[in-house]
Coordinates of C-alpha atoms in Angstrom, one line a residue:
M9 CA 0.0 0.0 0.0
N10 CA 1.5 3.3 -1.1
Y11 CA 1.8 6.3 1.2
T12 CA -0.7 8.4 -0.8
N13 CA -3.5 5.9 0.1
L14 CA -2.3 5.8 3.7
F15 CA -2.5 9.6 3.9
K16 CA -6.1 9.5 2.4
I17 CA -7.1 6.8 4.9
A18 CA -5.7 8.9 7.8
L19 CA -7.4 12.0 6.6
R20 CA -10.8 10.2 6.3
A21 CA -10.3 8.8 9.9
I22 CA -9.6 12.3 11.3
A23 CA -12.5 13.8 9.3
A24 CA -14.9 11.2 10.5
N25 CA -14.2 12.2 14.2
K26 CA -13.7 15.9 13.9
T27 CA -14.5 16.8 17.6
R28 CA -12.4 14.0 19.0
S29 CA -9.5 14.8 16.6
F30 CA -9.6 18.5 17.7
L31 CA -9.6 17.6 21.4
T32 CA -6.7 15.3 20.8
A33 CA -4.7 18.1 19.0
L34 CA -5.8 20.6 21.7
G35 CA -3.2 19.3 24.1
I36 CA -0.4 19.9 21.5
I37 CA -1.9 23.3 20.6
I38 CA -1.9 24.5 24.2
G39 CA 1.6 23.0 24.9
I40 CA 3.3 24.6 22.0
A41 CA 1.5 28.0 22.5
S42 CA 2.6 27.9 26.1
V43 CA 6.2 27.1 25.3
I44 CA 6.5 29.9 22.7
T45 CA 4.8 32.5 24.9
M46 CA 6.7 31.6 28.1
L47 CA 10.1 31.7 26.3
A48 CA 9.1 34.9 24.5
I49 CA 8.4 36.6 27.9
G50 CA 11.6 35.2 29.4
Q51 CA 13.8 36.3 26.5
G52 CA 12.0 39.7 26.2
T53 CA 12.5 40.4 29.9
K54 CA 16.2 39.4 29.6
R55 CA 16.8 41.7 26.7
S56 CA 14.9 44.6 28.4
I57 CA 17.1 44.2 31.5
Q58 CA 20.3 44.1 29.3
S59 CA 19.1 47.2 27.5
N60 CA 18.5 49.1 30.8
I61 CA 21.9 48.1 32.2
S62 CA 23.5 49.3 28.9
E63 CA 21.6 52.6 29.2
M64 CA 22.9 53.1 32.7
G65 CA 26.4 52.6 31.4
S66 CA 27.9 49.2 30.8
N67 CA 31.3 50.4 32.2
M68 CA 29.8 51.9 35.4
I69 CA 31.5 51.1 38.8
M70 CA 29.7 51.5 42.1
I71 CA 31.6 51.9 45.4
S72 CA 29.7 51.7 48.7
P73 CA 30.7 51.4 52.3
G74 CA 31.3 47.8 53.5
A75 CA 29.9 46.2 56.6
D76 CA 32.1 46.1 59.6
M77 CA 32.4 43.9 62.7
R78 CA 32.0 45.7 66.1
G79 CA 31.9 43.6 69.3
G80 CA 31.3 40.5 67.3
V81 CA 28.2 42.1 65.6
R82 CA 28.3 42.9 61.8
Q83 CA 27.1 46.5 61.3
D84 CA 24.8 47.6 58.5
A85 CA 26.8 48.8 55.5
S86 CA 24.5 51.9 55.1
S87 CA 25.5 53.1 58.6
M88 CA 29.2 52.9 57.9
E89 CA 31.3 56.1 57.4
T90 CA 34.3 54.6 55.7
L91 CA 34.1 56.6 52.4
K92 CA 35.5 60.1 52.7
M93 CA 36.1 63.0 50.3
A94 CA 39.8 62.1 50.4
D95 CA 38.9 58.7 48.7
F96 CA 37.0 60.5 46.0
E97 CA 39.9 62.9 45.4
S98 CA 42.5 60.0 45.3
I99 CA 40.4 58.0 42.8
K100 CA 39.9 61.1 40.6
E101 CA 43.6 62.0 40.6
E102 CA 45.3 58.6 40.6
C103 CA 43.2 56.2 38.6
T104 CA 44.4 55.8 35.0
Y105 CA 41.5 53.5 34.0
V106 CA 38.7 55.8 35.3
K107 CA 37.4 58.6 33.0
A108 CA 34.6 60.0 35.3
V109 CA 34.0 59.8 39.0
S110 CA 31.4 61.4 41.2
P111 CA 30.8 61.3 45.0
M112 CA 27.3 60.5 46.0
V113 CA 25.1 61.3 49.0
Q114 CA 21.3 60.7 49.1
S115 CA 18.3 61.8 51.1
S116 CA 14.5 61.1 50.6
G117 CA 11.5 63.2 51.5
Q118 CA 8.8 65.6 50.3
F119 CA 9.5 68.3 47.7
I120 CA 7.1 71.2 47.8
Y121 CA 6.2 73.9 45.4
G122 CA 3.2 76.1 46.2
N123 CA 0.3 73.8 47.1
N124 CA 1.8 70.8 45.4
N125 CA 4.2 68.2 46.9
T126 CA 5.7 64.9 45.8
P127 CA 7.9 62.3 47.5
S128 CA 11.3 61.8 45.8
S129 CA 15.0 61.4 46.4
V130 CA 17.7 64.0 46.1
Y131 CA 21.1 62.8 45.0
G132 CA 24.2 64.9 45.9
V133 CA 26.6 64.5 42.9
N134 CA 29.0 66.4 40.6
Q135 CA 28.8 67.0 36.9
D136 CA 30.5 63.7 36.0
Y137 CA 27.4 61.9 37.3
L138 CA 25.6 62.7 34.0
E139 CA 28.3 60.9 32.0
I140 CA 28.4 58.0 34.4
R141 CA 24.7 57.4 34.3
Q142 CA 24.3 58.5 30.7
L143 CA 21.9 61.3 31.6
T144 CA 21.4 64.6 29.7
V145 CA 19.9 67.9 30.5
S146 CA 17.0 68.7 28.2
D147 CA 16.1 72.2 29.5
G148 CA 18.3 74.7 31.4
E149 CA 21.8 73.6 32.5
M150 CA 23.7 71.5 34.9
F151 CA 25.0 73.1 38.1
T152 CA 28.6 74.4 37.9
D153 CA 31.9 73.9 39.9
A154 CA 31.2 77.3 41.5
D155 CA 27.9 75.9 42.8
I156 CA 29.7 72.9 44.3
K157 CA 32.4 75.1 45.9
T158 CA 29.8 77.4 47.5
S159 CA 27.3 74.7 48.4
A160 CA 24.7 76.5 46.3
K161 CA 21.0 75.7 46.8
V162 CA 20.4 74.7 43.2
C163 CA 19.1 71.5 41.7
V164 CA 18.2 69.7 38.4
L165 CA 14.9 67.9 38.3
G166 CA 13.7 64.6 36.7
Q167 CA 10.7 64.9 34.5
T168 CA 8.4 63.0 36.9
V169 CA 9.2 65.5 39.7
V170 CA 8.5 68.4 37.3
D171 CA 5.1 66.9 36.3
N172 CA 4.1 66.3 39.9
L173 CA 5.1 69.8 41.2
F174 CA 4.4 72.1 38.2
G175 CA 2.1 70.1 35.9
E176 CA 2.8 68.7 32.5
G177 CA 4.3 71.1 30.0
A178 CA 5.3 73.6 32.7
D179 CA 8.7 75.4 32.6
P180 CA 10.3 75.1 36.1
I181 CA 13.6 76.8 35.3
G182 CA 14.3 79.6 37.8
K183 CA 11.6 78.6 40.2
V184 CA 12.2 77.7 43.8
I185 CA 11.1 74.4 45.4
R186 CA 11.6 73.3 49.1
F187 CA 13.0 70.2 50.5
K188 CA 12.9 69.8 54.3
S189 CA 12.3 73.6 54.6
I190 CA 15.4 74.3 52.5
P191 CA 14.8 76.2 49.3
F192 CA 16.4 75.0 46.0
R193 CA 16.4 77.0 42.8
V194 CA 15.7 74.8 39.7
V195 CA 18.5 75.3 37.1
G196 CA 17.8 72.4 34.8
V197 CA 15.5 69.5 33.8
L198 CA 16.8 66.0 32.8
K199 CA 15.8 64.3 29.6
K200 CA 13.0 61.7 30.2
K201 CA 14.1 58.1 30.4
G202 CA 10.9 56.3 31.5
Y203 CA 10.6 53.1 33.5
N204 CA 13.2 50.4 33.5
S205 CA 12.5 46.7 33.3
M206 CA 12.3 46.4 37.1
G207 CA 9.4 48.9 37.2
M208 CA 11.5 51.8 38.6
D209 CA 10.8 55.3 37.4
Q210 CA 14.2 56.7 36.2
D211 CA 12.8 60.2 36.1
D212 CA 11.8 60.4 39.7
M213 CA 15.0 62.0 41.0
V214 CA 16.5 65.4 41.9
L215 CA 20.2 66.1 41.4
A216 CA 22.0 68.7 43.5
P217 CA 25.7 69.6 44.3
Y218 CA 27.0 67.0 46.8
T219 CA 28.4 69.7 49.0
S220 CA 24.9 71.2 49.3
V221 CA 23.3 67.9 50.3
M222 CA 26.1 67.0 52.7
K223 CA 26.1 70.4 54.5
R224 CA 22.6 71.7 54.3
I225 CA 20.5 68.5 54.4
L226 CA 22.4 65.6 55.9
A227 CA 25.0 67.5 58.0
Q228 CA 27.6 64.8 57.4
T229 CA 31.2 64.7 56.2
Y230 CA 31.3 61.1 54.8
L231 CA 30.0 59.8 51.5
S232 CA 27.1 57.3 50.9
G233 CA 29.0 56.0 47.8
I234 CA 31.2 56.8 44.9
Q235 CA 30.3 56.2 41.3
C236 CA 32.8 55.9 38.4
S237 CA 33.0 54.8 34.8
A238 CA 35.9 53.0 33.3
I239 CA 37.5 54.2 30.1
T240 CA 36.1 51.2 28.3
E241 CA 34.1 48.2 29.4
G242 CA 37.1 46.0 28.6
V243 CA 39.3 47.7 31.4
T244 CA 36.6 47.6 34.1
D245 CA 38.4 44.9 36.0
K246 CA 41.7 46.8 35.9
A247 CA 39.9 49.9 37.1
I248 CA 38.3 48.0 40.0
E249 CA 41.7 46.6 41.0
E250 CA 43.2 50.1 40.9
I251 CA 40.4 51.6 43.0
S252 CA 40.6 48.8 45.5
T253 CA 44.4 49.4 45.9
I254 CA 43.8 53.1 46.5
L255 CA 41.0 52.6 49.0
R256 CA 42.9 50.0 51.0
R257 CA 45.9 52.4 51.2
N258 CA 43.8 55.3 52.2
H259 CA 42.0 53.3 54.9
K260 CA 45.3 51.8 56.2
L261 CA 44.2 48.2 55.7
K262 CA 46.9 45.6 56.1
D263 CA 47.5 43.3 53.2
D264 CA 48.1 39.5 53.6
A265 CA 51.8 39.0 54.4
E266 CA 53.8 36.0 55.4
G267 CA 50.8 33.7 55.6
L268 CA 49.0 36.1 58.0
L269 CA 45.5 37.1 57.0
G270 CA 45.2 40.8 56.0
D271 CA 42.3 43.2 56.9
E272 CA 39.0 42.7 55.2
D273 CA 37.9 45.5 52.8
D274 CA 35.6 48.1 54.5
F275 CA 34.1 49.0 51.2
T276 CA 32.3 47.1 48.4
I277 CA 32.9 47.5 44.7
R278 CA 30.3 46.4 42.1
S279 CA 30.4 46.8 38.3
Q280 CA 27.6 46.8 35.8
E281 CA 29.3 43.9 34.1
E282 CA 29.0 41.9 37.3
L283 CA 25.4 43.0 37.6
S284 CA 24.7 42.1 34.0
S285 CA 26.2 38.7 34.4
M286 CA 24.2 38.0 37.5
M287 CA 20.9 39.2 35.9
N288 CA 21.6 37.1 32.7
S289 CA 22.2 34.0 34.8
T290 CA 19.0 34.6 36.8
M291 CA 16.9 35.3 33.7
N292 CA 18.3 32.2 31.9
M293 CA 17.3 30.1 34.9
L294 CA 13.8 31.7 34.9
T295 CA 13.4 31.1 31.2
I296 CA 14.4 27.5 31.5
L297 CA 11.9 27.1 34.4
L298 CA 9.1 28.8 32.4
G299 CA 9.9 26.6 29.3
A300 CA 9.9 23.4 31.5
V301 CA 6.6 24.2 33.1
A302 CA 5.1 25.0 29.7
G303 CA 6.7 21.8 28.3
I304 CA 4.7 19.7 30.6
S305 CA 1.6 20.6 28.5
L306 CA 3.3 19.0 25.5
I307 CA 3.8 15.8 27.4
V308 CA 0.2 15.9 28.5
G309 CA -0.8 16.5 24.9
G310 CA 1.3 13.5 23.8
I311 CA -0.3 11.3 26.3
G312 CA -3.7 12.5 25.0
I313 CA -2.7 11.4 21.5
M314 CA -1.7 8.0 22.8
N315 CA -4.9 7.5 24.6
I316 CA -7.0 8.5 21.6
M317 CA -5.0 6.3 19.3
Y318 CA -5.5 3.4 21.7
V319 CA -9.3 4.0 21.5
S320 CA -9.1 4.3 17.8
V321 CA -7.3 1.0 17.4
T322 CA -10.0 -0.7 19.7
E323 CA -12.9 0.9 17.8
R324 CA -11.4 0.0 14.4
T325 CA -10.3 -3.6 15.2
R326 CA -12.7 -5.1 12.6
E327 CA -11.6 -2.6 10.0
I328 CA -7.9 -3.6 10.7
G329 CA -8.8 -7.3 10.3
L330 CA -10.6 -6.7 7.0
R331 CA -7.6 -4.7 5.6
M332 CA -5.1 -7.4 6.7
S333 CA -7.4 -10.1 5.2
V334 CA -7.3 -8.5 1.8
G335 CA -3.5 -8.2 1.7
A336 CA -2.5 -5.3 4.0
R337 CA 0.7 -6.0 5.8
G338 CA 1.5 -5.3 9.4
I339 CA 3.9 -2.4 8.3
D340 CA 1.0 -0.8 6.3
I341 CA -1.3 -0.9 9.4
L342 CA 1.6 0.5 11.5
N343 CA 2.2 3.3 9.0
Q344 CA -1.5 4.1 8.8
F345 CA -2.0 4.8 12.5
L346 CA 1.4 6.4 12.8
I347 CA 0.6 8.8 10.0
E348 CA -2.7 9.6 11.7
A349 CA -0.9 10.4 14.9
I350 CA 1.7 12.6 13.2
M351 CA -0.9 14.5 11.2
L352 CA -2.8 15.3 14.5
S353 CA 0.5 16.4 16.0
L354 CA 1.6 18.6 13.1
T355 CA -1.9 20.2 12.7
G356 CA -1.8 20.9 16.4
G357 CA 1.7 22.2 16.0
V358 CA 0.9 24.7 13.2
I359 CA -2.1 26.0 15.2
G360 CA -0.1 26.1 18.4
V361 CA 2.7 28.2 16.7
A362 CA 0.2 30.7 15.3
L363 CA -1.5 30.9 18.7
G364 CA 1.8 31.3 20.6
I365 CA 2.9 34.2 18.3
G366 CA -0.5 35.8 18.6
L367 CA -0.5 35.5 22.4
S368 CA 3.0 36.9 22.7
T369 CA 2.0 39.9 20.5
A370 CA -1.2 40.4 22.5
I371 CA 0.7 40.4 25.8
N372 CA 3.2 42.9 24.4
S373 CA 0.4 45.2 23.1
L374 CA -2.1 45.0 26.0
A375 CA 0.0 44.3 29.1
H376 CA 3.1 46.1 27.7
W377 CA 5.4 43.3 28.9
P378 CA 8.7 43.0 26.9
V379 CA 8.5 39.9 24.7
Y380 CA 10.9 38.5 22.1
I381 CA 10.1 35.5 20.0
Q382 CA 13.3 33.7 19.0
P383 CA 13.1 31.5 15.9
W384 CA 14.8 28.6 17.7
S385 CA 11.9 28.4 20.1
I386 CA 9.4 27.9 17.2
V387 CA 11.7 25.3 15.6
M388 CA 12.2 23.5 18.9
S389 CA 8.5 23.5 19.7
F390 CA 7.7 22.1 16.2
A391 CA 10.4 19.4 16.5
V392 CA 9.2 18.4 19.9
C393 CA 5.6 18.3 18.5
T394 CA 6.7 15.9 15.7
F395 CA 8.7 13.7 18.1
T396 CA 5.6 13.6 20.4
G397 CA 3.4 12.4 17.5
V398 CA 5.9 9.7 16.5
F399 CA 6.7 8.6 20.1
F400 CA 3.2 8.5 21.5
G401 CA 1.6 7.2 18.3
W402 CA 4.0 4.4 17.7
Y403 CA 3.0 2.1 20.5
P404 CA -0.8 2.0 19.6
A405 CA 0.1 1.7 15.9
K406 CA 2.4 -1.3 16.8
K407 CA -0.4 -2.9 18.7
A408 CA -2.7 -2.5 15.7
A409 CA -0.1 -4.0 13.4
K410 CA 0.2 -7.1 15.6
L411 CA -3.5 -8.0 15.6
D412 CA -4.4 -11.4 14.3
P413 CA -6.6 -10.9 11.2
I414 CA -9.1 -13.7 12.1
E415 CA -9.5 -12.5 15.7
A416 CA -9.8 -8.9 14.5
I417 CA -12.7 -9.7 12.1
R418 CA -14.5 -11.6 14.9
Y419 CA -14.1 -8.7 17.3
E420 CA -17.4 -7.1 18.5

């Protein structure tokens, strides 16, 4: 029996039981659509995070105070006062692999203008902070070195703060806002960046001279952190090593000598490259998990095909006996039922791929989640779908091929 006739017989069998055939393929449809959609969400989120990290500056280095042991109790890093202005000056003057460096202090609270107020954070920085974080001033200008030296009460606002205090489309340049009863004159507005992939509003910030924040708001002489950017992403590790050497020298920390343990760092250095690697690893694990959960649907769909094929073999036992009695071989019967199972799988696969692409597009359009459909996810899903049809259809087909023709004709 040639394959053309086998295909026709399989098609007639599927058409004779449309509802059952659709329900059989439904498991495959749901499984493939789930796999494609889940992988698209995972890959889309990963690419979005990578994009945000790149926008922040792929060569950015963040230095923060390290936790310390006092009386056997490890102190909170945020309460440490290990970073001083001398550290900032040393890094600025001595580091050959650092092109921009800014001290940083921070305070949060209510900003007030007239009858309007909004909660936000003020970051005390210098002009290099714009280059490090890849920010630009869209209106007005950045504060100057003279403002830093005189601890001037000036600030640059993010677009969210502008909208909340002055209303959309307003021009805040030259106006005075208050933070903890301290007046700040607005000299500039940052270009809008929007939300990042972690849901944080990148425009909800206020920049001011670090000297102004340290003296007028926090009344402190130590830094909350130091942010730098390496000359290029490739020399980030060298820049970190250089910074670490300078800080250990400034803080008089003893190095390991003659087998004796040296002092632990009282600071922490993190790079965007390290953060990017960690986030990629996390998102890869999440994507695998999502794909594995969705893949369970494919297995369930395959079991559904096997069950239906078993039922089909039982129902058509007399038909199988008649075919074999007029010359059909066991291999022909095997191919007939195997082709039927594969056709159900492939039909479900085509519909599942279309549904998966449609669902991914709908999620992106309606929920605004980042999605990215990779071609390999479609190819993989379709390959698994074909394998499922062959694997789960083979055993029932083999059972049909081994039926005794006489017993099959007598079957009621």
